[in-house]
């Protein structure tokens, strides 16, 4: 191992560790009281699925994140059931009503802290790919310590999952600029659908996508690629519908 590689090997784990510590520090704020107005929207929606109600309680946001939280709570129920803490879904629901702290804390850690740290790593990777390793480390450090990202990683809402999906999308946007294969457009369609399913303003990822498409077509002069965005849009709509099934039923 050369001396050039040692700092990078140590620096990236240090950045990710700092990102994790900053996001875990105070992640249990307020509990069992709820001081964030938006968190109960996601949590109550997820719990309503378990109670047998598929109708969204709040139509102004998509339900993709609440569905993921519901899956997370299903795993949580199985763990508590195996440990003998809860015996039935009804007792699981009573546990939530008595003290929802563990439910909120679990969702915050999975969809706030862990996705927040993952976003730091993904940004490092795409910045390193487009620029240099130093660019990646700087980008990762800036996101790891960004006040708003750290703050929002302390609670469960759509913003951190959305940002994570957007950062992933830029890897495929770069692929479209560089090579523009069909699968790049296909993956971009799926990621766009998931981003909009996380939060409606994820649709603006279409701006850099179309810019990347225009750059590729201008460079390659391949006329057939003019139709590729139609595939991307179709897959985006399909993915959005699959990620928000009951929203479409009840609208």
PDB file of C-alpha atoms in Angstrom:
ATOM      1  CA  UNK A   1       0.000   0.000   0.000  1.00  0.00           C
ATOM      2  CA  UNK A   2       1.485   3.329  -1.049  1.00  0.00           C
ATOM      3  CA  UNK A   3       1.513   6.409   1.139  1.00  0.00           C
ATOM      4  CA  UNK A   4      -0.869   8.043  -1.360  1.00  0.00           C
ATOM      5  CA  UNK A   5      -3.564   5.436  -0.697  1.00  0.00           C
ATOM      6  CA  UNK A   6      -3.322   5.426   3.093  1.00  0.00           C
ATOM      7  CA  UNK A   7      -4.914   8.866   3.716  1.00  0.00           C
ATOM      8  CA  UNK A   8      -7.891   8.148   1.436  1.00  0.00           C
ATOM      9  CA  UNK A   9      -8.412   4.735   3.042  1.00  0.00           C
ATOM     10  CA  UNK A  10      -8.547   6.398   6.429  1.00  0.00           C
ATOM     11  CA  UNK A  11     -10.343   9.591   5.423  1.00  0.00           C
ATOM     12  CA  UNK A  12     -13.510   8.108   3.907  1.00  0.00           C
ATOM     13  CA  UNK A  13     -14.289   5.917   6.966  1.00  0.00           C
ATOM     14  CA  UNK A  14     -13.605   8.957   9.156  1.00  0.00           C
ATOM     15  CA  UNK A  15     -16.079  11.050   7.155  1.00  0.00           C
ATOM     16  CA  UNK A  16     -18.729   8.316   7.293  1.00  0.00           C
ATOM     17  CA  UNK A  17     -18.148   7.827  11.027  1.00  0.00           C
ATOM     18  CA  UNK A  18     -18.534  11.568  11.606  1.00  0.00           C
ATOM     19  CA  UNK A  19     -21.724  11.543   9.540  1.00  0.00           C
ATOM     20  CA  UNK A  20     -23.072   8.649  11.622  1.00  0.00           C
ATOM     21  CA  UNK A  21     -22.210  10.258  14.954  1.00  0.00           C
ATOM     22  CA  UNK A  22     -23.737  13.610  13.993  1.00  0.00           C
ATOM     23  CA  UNK A  23     -26.964  11.902  12.925  1.00  0.00           C
ATOM     24  CA  UNK A  24     -27.220   9.538  15.902  1.00  0.00           C
ATOM     25  CA  UNK A  25     -26.489  12.283  18.422  1.00  0.00           C
ATOM     26  CA  UNK A  26     -29.906  13.412  19.640  1.00  0.00           C
ATOM     27  CA  UNK A  27     -31.884  11.129  17.334  1.00  0.00           C
ATOM     28  CA  UNK A  28     -34.266  10.379  20.222  1.00  0.00           C
ATOM     29  CA  UNK A  29     -35.153  14.052  20.686  1.00  0.00           C
ATOM     30  CA  UNK A  30     -38.510  14.756  22.265  1.00  0.00           C
ATOM     31  CA  UNK A  31     -39.606  11.155  22.725  1.00  0.00           C
ATOM     32  CA  UNK A  32     -42.074  10.045  23.925  1.00  0.00           C
ATOM     33  CA  UNK A  33     -43.467  13.492  23.088  1.00  0.00           C
ATOM     34  CA  UNK A  34     -43.756  14.533  19.450  1.00  0.00           C
ATOM     35  CA  UNK A  35     -42.493  17.976  18.519  1.00  0.00           C
ATOM     36  CA  UNK A  36     -42.168  17.534  14.765  1.00  0.00           C
ATOM     37  CA  UNK A  37     -45.461  18.149  13.009  1.00  0.00           C
ATOM     38  CA  UNK A  38     -44.731  16.017   9.936  1.00  0.00           C
ATOM     39  CA  UNK A  39     -43.466  12.786  11.500  1.00  0.00           C
ATOM     40  CA  UNK A  40     -46.886  11.503  12.633  1.00  0.00           C
ATOM     41  CA  UNK A  41     -48.136  11.713   9.037  1.00  0.00           C
ATOM     42  CA  UNK A  42     -45.704   8.989   7.960  1.00  0.00           C
ATOM     43  CA  UNK A  43     -45.899   6.912  11.145  1.00  0.00           C
ATOM     44  CA  UNK A  44     -49.694   6.965  11.488  1.00  0.00           C
ATOM     45  CA  UNK A  45     -50.053   6.109   7.813  1.00  0.00           C
ATOM     46  CA  UNK A  46     -47.739   3.118   8.209  1.00  0.00           C
ATOM     47  CA  UNK A  47     -49.594   1.903  11.294  1.00  0.00           C
ATOM     48  CA  UNK A  48     -52.943   2.259   9.528  1.00  0.00           C
ATOM     49  CA  UNK A  49     -51.824  -0.288   6.944  1.00  0.00           C
ATOM     50  CA  UNK A  50     -51.328  -2.789   9.737  1.00  0.00           C
ATOM     51  CA  UNK A  51     -54.805  -1.997  11.037  1.00  0.00           C
ATOM     52  CA  UNK A  52     -56.260  -2.956   7.664  1.00  0.00           C
ATOM     53  CA  UNK A  53     -56.837   0.502   6.204  1.00  0.00           C
ATOM     54  CA  UNK A  54     -55.196   1.000   2.819  1.00  0.00           C
ATOM     55  CA  UNK A  55     -56.683   4.446   2.227  1.00  0.00           C
ATOM     56  CA  UNK A  56     -54.087   7.226   2.539  1.00  0.00           C
ATOM     57  CA  UNK A  57     -54.749   9.572   5.435  1.00  0.00           C
ATOM     58  CA  UNK A  58     -52.951  12.461   3.738  1.00  0.00           C
ATOM     59  CA  UNK A  59     -52.992  12.880  -0.035  1.00  0.00           C
ATOM     60  CA  UNK A  60     -50.523  15.756  -0.269  1.00  0.00           C
ATOM     61  CA  UNK A  61     -47.550  13.408  -0.009  1.00  0.00           C
ATOM     62  CA  UNK A  62     -46.978  10.052  -1.734  1.00  0.00           C
ATOM     63  CA  UNK A  63     -47.172   6.871   0.334  1.00  0.00           C
ATOM     64  CA  UNK A  64     -43.969   5.168  -0.792  1.00  0.00           C
ATOM     65  CA  UNK A  65     -42.024   6.040   2.366  1.00  0.00           C
ATOM     66  CA  UNK A  66     -44.916   5.072   4.640  1.00  0.00           C
ATOM     67  CA  UNK A  67     -45.110   1.704   2.854  1.00  0.00           C
ATOM     68  CA  UNK A  68     -41.412   1.162   3.512  1.00  0.00           C
ATOM     69  CA  UNK A  69     -41.947   2.085   7.163  1.00  0.00           C
ATOM     70  CA  UNK A  70     -44.823  -0.405   7.278  1.00  0.00           C
ATOM     71  CA  UNK A  71     -42.485  -3.155   6.044  1.00  0.00           C
ATOM     72  CA  UNK A  72     -39.958  -2.097   8.673  1.00  0.00           C
ATOM     73  CA  UNK A  73     -42.639  -2.334  11.362  1.00  0.00           C
ATOM     74  CA  UNK A  74     -43.597  -5.789  10.103  1.00  0.00           C
ATOM     75  CA  UNK A  75     -40.040  -6.941  10.755  1.00  0.00           C
ATOM     76  CA  UNK A  76     -40.129  -5.180  14.130  1.00  0.00           C
ATOM     77  CA  UNK A  77     -43.324  -7.046  15.026  1.00  0.00           C
ATOM     78  CA  UNK A  78     -41.765 -10.404  14.124  1.00  0.00           C
ATOM     79  CA  UNK A  79     -38.725  -9.668  16.292  1.00  0.00           C
ATOM     80  CA  UNK A  80     -40.865  -8.655  19.273  1.00  0.00           C
ATOM     81  CA  UNK A  81     -43.096 -11.686  18.726  1.00  0.00           C
ATOM     82  CA  UNK A  82     -40.134 -14.082  18.729  1.00  0.00           C
ATOM     83  CA  UNK A  83     -38.832 -12.429  21.897  1.00  0.00           C
ATOM     84  CA  UNK A  84     -42.235 -12.855  23.532  1.00  0.00           C
ATOM     85  CA  UNK A  85     -42.782  -9.127  24.038  1.00  0.00           C
ATOM     86  CA  UNK A  86     -45.946  -9.027  21.929  1.00  0.00           C
ATOM     87  CA  UNK A  87     -48.242 -11.938  21.129  1.00  0.00           C
ATOM     88  CA  UNK A  88     -50.672 -10.544  18.567  1.00  0.00           C
ATOM     89  CA  UNK A  89     -50.921  -7.626  16.117  1.00  0.00           C
ATOM     90  CA  UNK A  90     -53.420  -6.084  18.546  1.00  0.00           C
ATOM     91  CA  UNK A  91     -50.852  -6.088  21.369  1.00  0.00           C
ATOM     92  CA  UNK A  92     -48.353  -4.593  18.946  1.00  0.00           C
ATOM     93  CA  UNK A  93     -50.829  -1.790  18.247  1.00  0.00           C
ATOM     94  CA  UNK A  94     -51.390  -1.249  21.965  1.00  0.00           C
ATOM     95  CA  UNK A  95     -47.646  -0.922  22.458  1.00  0.00           C
ATOM     96  CA  UNK A  96     -47.660   1.875  19.893  1.00  0.00           C
ATOM     97  CA  UNK A  97     -50.549   3.651  21.636  1.00  0.00           C
ATOM     98  CA  UNK A  98     -48.988   3.342  25.093  1.00  0.00           C
ATOM     99  CA  UNK A  99     -45.545   4.590  24.070  1.00  0.00           C
ATOM    100  CA  UNK A 100     -44.639   5.131  20.397  1.00  0.00           C
ATOM    101  CA  UNK A 101     -41.008   5.977  21.217  1.00  0.00           C
ATOM    102  CA  UNK A 102     -39.495   2.756  19.866  1.00  0.00           C
ATOM    103  CA  UNK A 103     -41.531   3.053  16.643  1.00  0.00           C
ATOM    104  CA  UNK A 104     -40.357   6.593  15.978  1.00  0.00           C
ATOM    105  CA  UNK A 105     -36.783   5.822  16.979  1.00  0.00           C
ATOM    106  CA  UNK A 106     -36.618   2.799  14.662  1.00  0.00           C
ATOM    107  CA  UNK A 107     -37.955   4.777  11.701  1.00  0.00           C
ATOM    108  CA  UNK A 108     -35.632   7.682  12.409  1.00  0.00           C
ATOM    109  CA  UNK A 109     -32.575   5.441  12.485  1.00  0.00           C
ATOM    110  CA  UNK A 110     -33.444   3.451   9.356  1.00  0.00           C
ATOM    111  CA  UNK A 111     -34.867   6.190   7.137  1.00  0.00           C
ATOM    112  CA  UNK A 112     -33.052   9.172   8.606  1.00  0.00           C
ATOM    113  CA  UNK A 113     -29.685   8.190  10.045  1.00  0.00           C
ATOM    114  CA  UNK A 114     -28.747   5.224   7.842  1.00  0.00           C
ATOM    115  CA  UNK A 115     -30.064   6.684   4.584  1.00  0.00           C
ATOM    116  CA  UNK A 116     -28.387   9.959   5.499  1.00  0.00           C
ATOM    117  CA  UNK A 117     -25.000   8.267   5.915  1.00  0.00           C
ATOM    118  CA  UNK A 118     -25.588   6.247   2.740  1.00  0.00           C
ATOM    119  CA  UNK A 119     -26.210   9.508   0.870  1.00  0.00           C
ATOM    120  CA  UNK A 120     -22.829  10.786   2.028  1.00  0.00           C
ATOM    121  CA  UNK A 121     -21.110   7.690   0.649  1.00  0.00           C
ATOM    122  CA  UNK A 122     -23.034   7.823  -2.643  1.00  0.00           C
ATOM    123  CA  UNK A 123     -22.181  11.491  -3.131  1.00  0.00           C
ATOM    124  CA  UNK A 124     -18.522  10.696  -2.485  1.00  0.00           C
ATOM    125  CA  UNK A 125     -18.657   7.989  -5.140  1.00  0.00           C
ATOM    126  CA  UNK A 126     -20.313  10.062  -7.866  1.00  0.00           C
ATOM    127  CA  UNK A 127     -18.085  13.098  -7.184  1.00  0.00           C
ATOM    128  CA  UNK A 128     -15.013  10.855  -7.317  1.00  0.00           C
ATOM    129  CA  UNK A 129     -16.234   9.360 -10.574  1.00  0.00           C
ATOM    130  CA  UNK A 130     -16.884  12.696 -12.261  1.00  0.00           C
ATOM    131  CA  UNK A 131     -13.860  14.450 -10.768  1.00  0.00           C
ATOM    132  CA  UNK A 132     -11.112  13.030  -8.575  1.00  0.00           C
ATOM    133  CA  UNK A 133     -10.840  11.224  -5.264  1.00  0.00           C
ATOM    134  CA  UNK A 134     -10.195  14.550  -3.564  1.00  0.00           C
ATOM    135  CA  UNK A 135     -13.415  15.959  -5.040  1.00  0.00           C
ATOM    136  CA  UNK A 136     -15.272  12.931  -3.678  1.00  0.00           C
ATOM    137  CA  UNK A 137     -13.858  13.373  -0.188  1.00  0.00           C
ATOM    138  CA  UNK A 138     -14.660  17.085  -0.145  1.00  0.00           C
ATOM    139  CA  UNK A 139     -18.211  16.474  -1.375  1.00  0.00           C
ATOM    140  CA  UNK A 140     -18.740  13.701   1.167  1.00  0.00           C
ATOM    141  CA  UNK A 141     -17.386  15.839   4.001  1.00  0.00           C
ATOM    142  CA  UNK A 142     -19.570  18.803   3.081  1.00  0.00           C
ATOM    143  CA  UNK A 143     -22.730  16.666   3.035  1.00  0.00           C
ATOM    144  CA  UNK A 144     -21.712  14.804   6.199  1.00  0.00           C
ATOM    145  CA  UNK A 145     -21.524  18.099   8.087  1.00  0.00           C
ATOM    146  CA  UNK A 146     -24.268  20.045   6.275  1.00  0.00           C
ATOM    147  CA  UNK A 147     -26.577  21.472   8.952  1.00  0.00           C
ATOM    148  CA  UNK A 148     -29.886  20.883   7.167  1.00  0.00           C
ATOM    149  CA  UNK A 149     -29.003  17.350   6.123  1.00  0.00           C
ATOM    150  CA  UNK A 150     -27.840  16.478   9.635  1.00  0.00           C
ATOM    151  CA  UNK A 151     -30.966  18.020  11.138  1.00  0.00           C
ATOM    152  CA  UNK A 152     -33.356  16.293   8.765  1.00  0.00           C
ATOM    153  CA  UNK A 153     -31.629  12.947   9.330  1.00  0.00           C
ATOM    154  CA  UNK A 154     -32.888  13.097  12.920  1.00  0.00           C
ATOM    155  CA  UNK A 155     -36.510  12.441  12.036  1.00  0.00           C
ATOM    156  CA  UNK A 156     -38.614  10.385   9.684  1.00  0.00           C
ATOM    157  CA  UNK A 157     -39.993  12.186   6.677  1.00  0.00           C
ATOM    158  CA  UNK A 158     -39.562  12.071   2.889  1.00  0.00           C
ATOM    159  CA  UNK A 159     -36.608  14.428   2.471  1.00  0.00           C
ATOM    160  CA  UNK A 160     -33.700  12.111   3.310  1.00  0.00           C
ATOM    161  CA  UNK A 161     -35.023   9.149   1.267  1.00  0.00           C
ATOM    162  CA  UNK A 162     -35.653  11.556  -1.618  1.00  0.00           C
ATOM    163  CA  UNK A 163     -32.137  12.991  -1.507  1.00  0.00           C
ATOM    164  CA  UNK A 164     -30.642   9.502  -1.392  1.00  0.00           C
ATOM    165  CA  UNK A 165     -32.550   8.564  -4.554  1.00  0.00           C
ATOM    166  CA  UNK A 166     -31.532  11.793  -6.280  1.00  0.00           C
ATOM    167  CA  UNK A 167     -27.850  11.211  -5.554  1.00  0.00           C
ATOM    168  CA  UNK A 168     -28.117   7.688  -6.985  1.00  0.00           C
ATOM    169  CA  UNK A 169     -29.846   9.131 -10.056  1.00  0.00           C
ATOM    170  CA  UNK A 170     -26.845  11.280 -10.922  1.00  0.00           C
ATOM    171  CA  UNK A 171     -24.729   8.178 -11.486  1.00  0.00           C
ATOM    172  CA  UNK A 172     -27.102   7.159 -14.267  1.00  0.00           C
ATOM    173  CA  UNK A 173     -27.338  10.727 -15.540  1.00  0.00           C
ATOM    174  CA  UNK A 174     -23.570  10.653 -15.926  1.00  0.00           C
ATOM    175  CA  UNK A 175     -23.894   7.310 -17.739  1.00  0.00           C
ATOM    176  CA  UNK A 176     -26.316   8.927 -20.173  1.00  0.00           C
ATOM    177  CA  UNK A 177     -23.870  11.748 -20.876  1.00  0.00           C
ATOM    178  CA  UNK A 178     -20.945   9.368 -21.393  1.00  0.00           C
ATOM    179  CA  UNK A 179     -22.542   6.410 -23.212  1.00  0.00           C
ATOM    180  CA  UNK A 180     -26.344   6.638 -23.355  1.00  0.00           C
ATOM    181  CA  UNK A 181     -27.205   2.955 -23.379  1.00  0.00           C
ATOM    182  CA  UNK A 182     -30.842   1.840 -23.222  1.00  0.00           C
ATOM    183  CA  UNK A 183     -30.358   0.381 -19.763  1.00  0.00           C
ATOM    184  CA  UNK A 184     -29.113   3.778 -18.535  1.00  0.00           C
ATOM    185  CA  UNK A 185     -32.407   5.315 -19.620  1.00  0.00           C
ATOM    186  CA  UNK A 186     -34.322   2.377 -18.119  1.00  0.00           C
ATOM    187  CA  UNK A 187     -32.629   2.668 -14.724  1.00  0.00           C
ATOM    188  CA  UNK A 188     -33.190   6.416 -14.842  1.00  0.00           C
ATOM    189  CA  UNK A 189     -36.901   5.815 -15.369  1.00  0.00           C
ATOM    190  CA  UNK A 190     -37.131   3.551 -12.331  1.00  0.00           C
ATOM    191  CA  UNK A 191     -35.164   5.975 -10.161  1.00  0.00           C
ATOM    192  CA  UNK A 192     -37.282   8.921 -11.319  1.00  0.00           C
ATOM    193  CA  UNK A 193     -40.458   7.030 -10.455  1.00  0.00           C
ATOM    194  CA  UNK A 194     -39.120   6.180  -7.003  1.00  0.00           C
ATOM    195  CA  UNK A 195     -37.971   9.767  -6.414  1.00  0.00           C
ATOM    196  CA  UNK A 196     -41.414  11.157  -7.251  1.00  0.00           C
ATOM    197  CA  UNK A 197     -42.956   8.375  -5.152  1.00  0.00           C
ATOM    198  CA  UNK A 198     -40.853   9.553  -2.220  1.00  0.00           C
ATOM    199  CA  UNK A 199     -41.808  13.213  -2.676  1.00  0.00           C
ATOM    200  CA  UNK A 200     -43.565  14.862  -5.591  1.00  0.00           C
ATOM    201  CA  UNK A 201     -40.872  17.464  -6.202  1.00  0.00           C
ATOM    202  CA  UNK A 202     -38.524  14.617  -7.094  1.00  0.00           C
ATOM    203  CA  UNK A 203     -39.920  15.157 -10.605  1.00  0.00           C
ATOM    204  CA  UNK A 204     -37.378  17.966 -11.064  1.00  0.00           C
ATOM    205  CA  UNK A 205     -34.673  15.321 -11.541  1.00  0.00           C
ATOM    206  CA  UNK A 206     -36.062  15.386 -15.079  1.00  0.00           C
ATOM    207  CA  UNK A 207     -34.223  18.655 -15.748  1.00  0.00           C
ATOM    208  CA  UNK A 208     -30.653  17.280 -15.452  1.00  0.00           C
ATOM    209  CA  UNK A 209     -31.821  14.041 -17.098  1.00  0.00           C
ATOM    210  CA  UNK A 210     -33.068  15.839 -20.217  1.00  0.00           C
ATOM    211  CA  UNK A 211     -29.930  17.978 -20.241  1.00  0.00           C
ATOM    212  CA  UNK A 212     -27.789  14.833 -20.163  1.00  0.00           C
ATOM    213  CA  UNK A 213     -29.880  13.330 -22.957  1.00  0.00           C
ATOM    214  CA  UNK A 214     -29.443  16.437 -25.113  1.00  0.00           C
ATOM    215  CA  UNK A 215     -25.677  16.397 -24.522  1.00  0.00           C
ATOM    216  CA  UNK A 216     -25.427  12.752 -25.568  1.00  0.00           C
ATOM    217  CA  UNK A 217     -27.550  13.172 -28.707  1.00  0.00           C
ATOM    218  CA  UNK A 218     -25.606  16.275 -29.701  1.00  0.00           C
ATOM    219  CA  UNK A 219     -22.336  14.376 -29.321  1.00  0.00           C
ATOM    220  CA  UNK A 220     -23.309  11.046 -30.899  1.00  0.00           C
ATOM    221  CA  UNK A 221     -25.785  12.300 -33.538  1.00  0.00           C
ATOM    222  CA  UNK A 222     -27.808   9.089 -33.021  1.00  0.00           C
ATOM    223  CA  UNK A 223     -31.354   9.992 -34.057  1.00  0.00           C
ATOM    224  CA  UNK A 224     -32.878   6.850 -32.537  1.00  0.00           C
ATOM    225  CA  UNK A 225     -31.967   8.098 -29.053  1.00  0.00           C
ATOM    226  CA  UNK A 226     -34.606  10.809 -29.379  1.00  0.00           C
ATOM    227  CA  UNK A 227     -37.134   8.124 -28.404  1.00  0.00           C
ATOM    228  CA  UNK A 228     -35.271   6.905 -25.314  1.00  0.00           C
ATOM    229  CA  UNK A 229     -36.799   9.528 -22.981  1.00  0.00           C
ATOM    230  CA  UNK A 230     -40.225   8.076 -23.829  1.00  0.00           C
ATOM    231  CA  UNK A 231     -39.056   4.777 -22.349  1.00  0.00           C
ATOM    232  CA  UNK A 232     -37.719   6.605 -19.309  1.00  0.00           C
ATOM    233  CA  UNK A 233     -41.004   8.441 -18.801  1.00  0.00           C
ATOM    234  CA  UNK A 234     -43.062   5.267 -19.211  1.00  0.00           C
ATOM    235  CA  UNK A 235     -40.964   3.378 -16.673  1.00  0.00           C
ATOM    236  CA  UNK A 236     -41.136   6.347 -14.306  1.00  0.00           C
ATOM    237  CA  UNK A 237     -44.943   6.358 -14.436  1.00  0.00           C
ATOM    238  CA  UNK A 238     -45.102   2.587 -13.956  1.00  0.00           C
ATOM    239  CA  UNK A 239     -42.682   2.682 -11.026  1.00  0.00           C
ATOM    240  CA  UNK A 240     -44.582   5.535  -9.402  1.00  0.00           C
ATOM    241  CA  UNK A 241     -47.854   3.613  -9.726  1.00  0.00           C
ATOM    242  CA  UNK A 242     -46.343   0.469  -8.195  1.00  0.00           C
ATOM    243  CA  UNK A 243     -44.805   2.433  -5.317  1.00  0.00           C
ATOM    244  CA  UNK A 244     -48.085   4.276  -4.598  1.00  0.00           C
ATOM    245  CA  UNK A 245     -50.806   1.736  -5.457  1.00  0.00           C
ATOM    246  CA  UNK A 246     -53.558   2.813  -3.102  1.00  0.00           C
ATOM    247  CA  UNK A 247     -53.032   6.494  -3.787  1.00  0.00           C
ATOM    248  CA  UNK A 248     -54.051   5.898  -7.385  1.00  0.00           C
ATOM    249  CA  UNK A 249     -57.055   3.818  -6.302  1.00  0.00           C
ATOM    250  CA  UNK A 250     -58.499   6.458  -3.999  1.00  0.00           C
ATOM    251  CA  UNK A 251     -57.700   9.610  -5.976  1.00  0.00           C
TER     252      UNK A 251
END
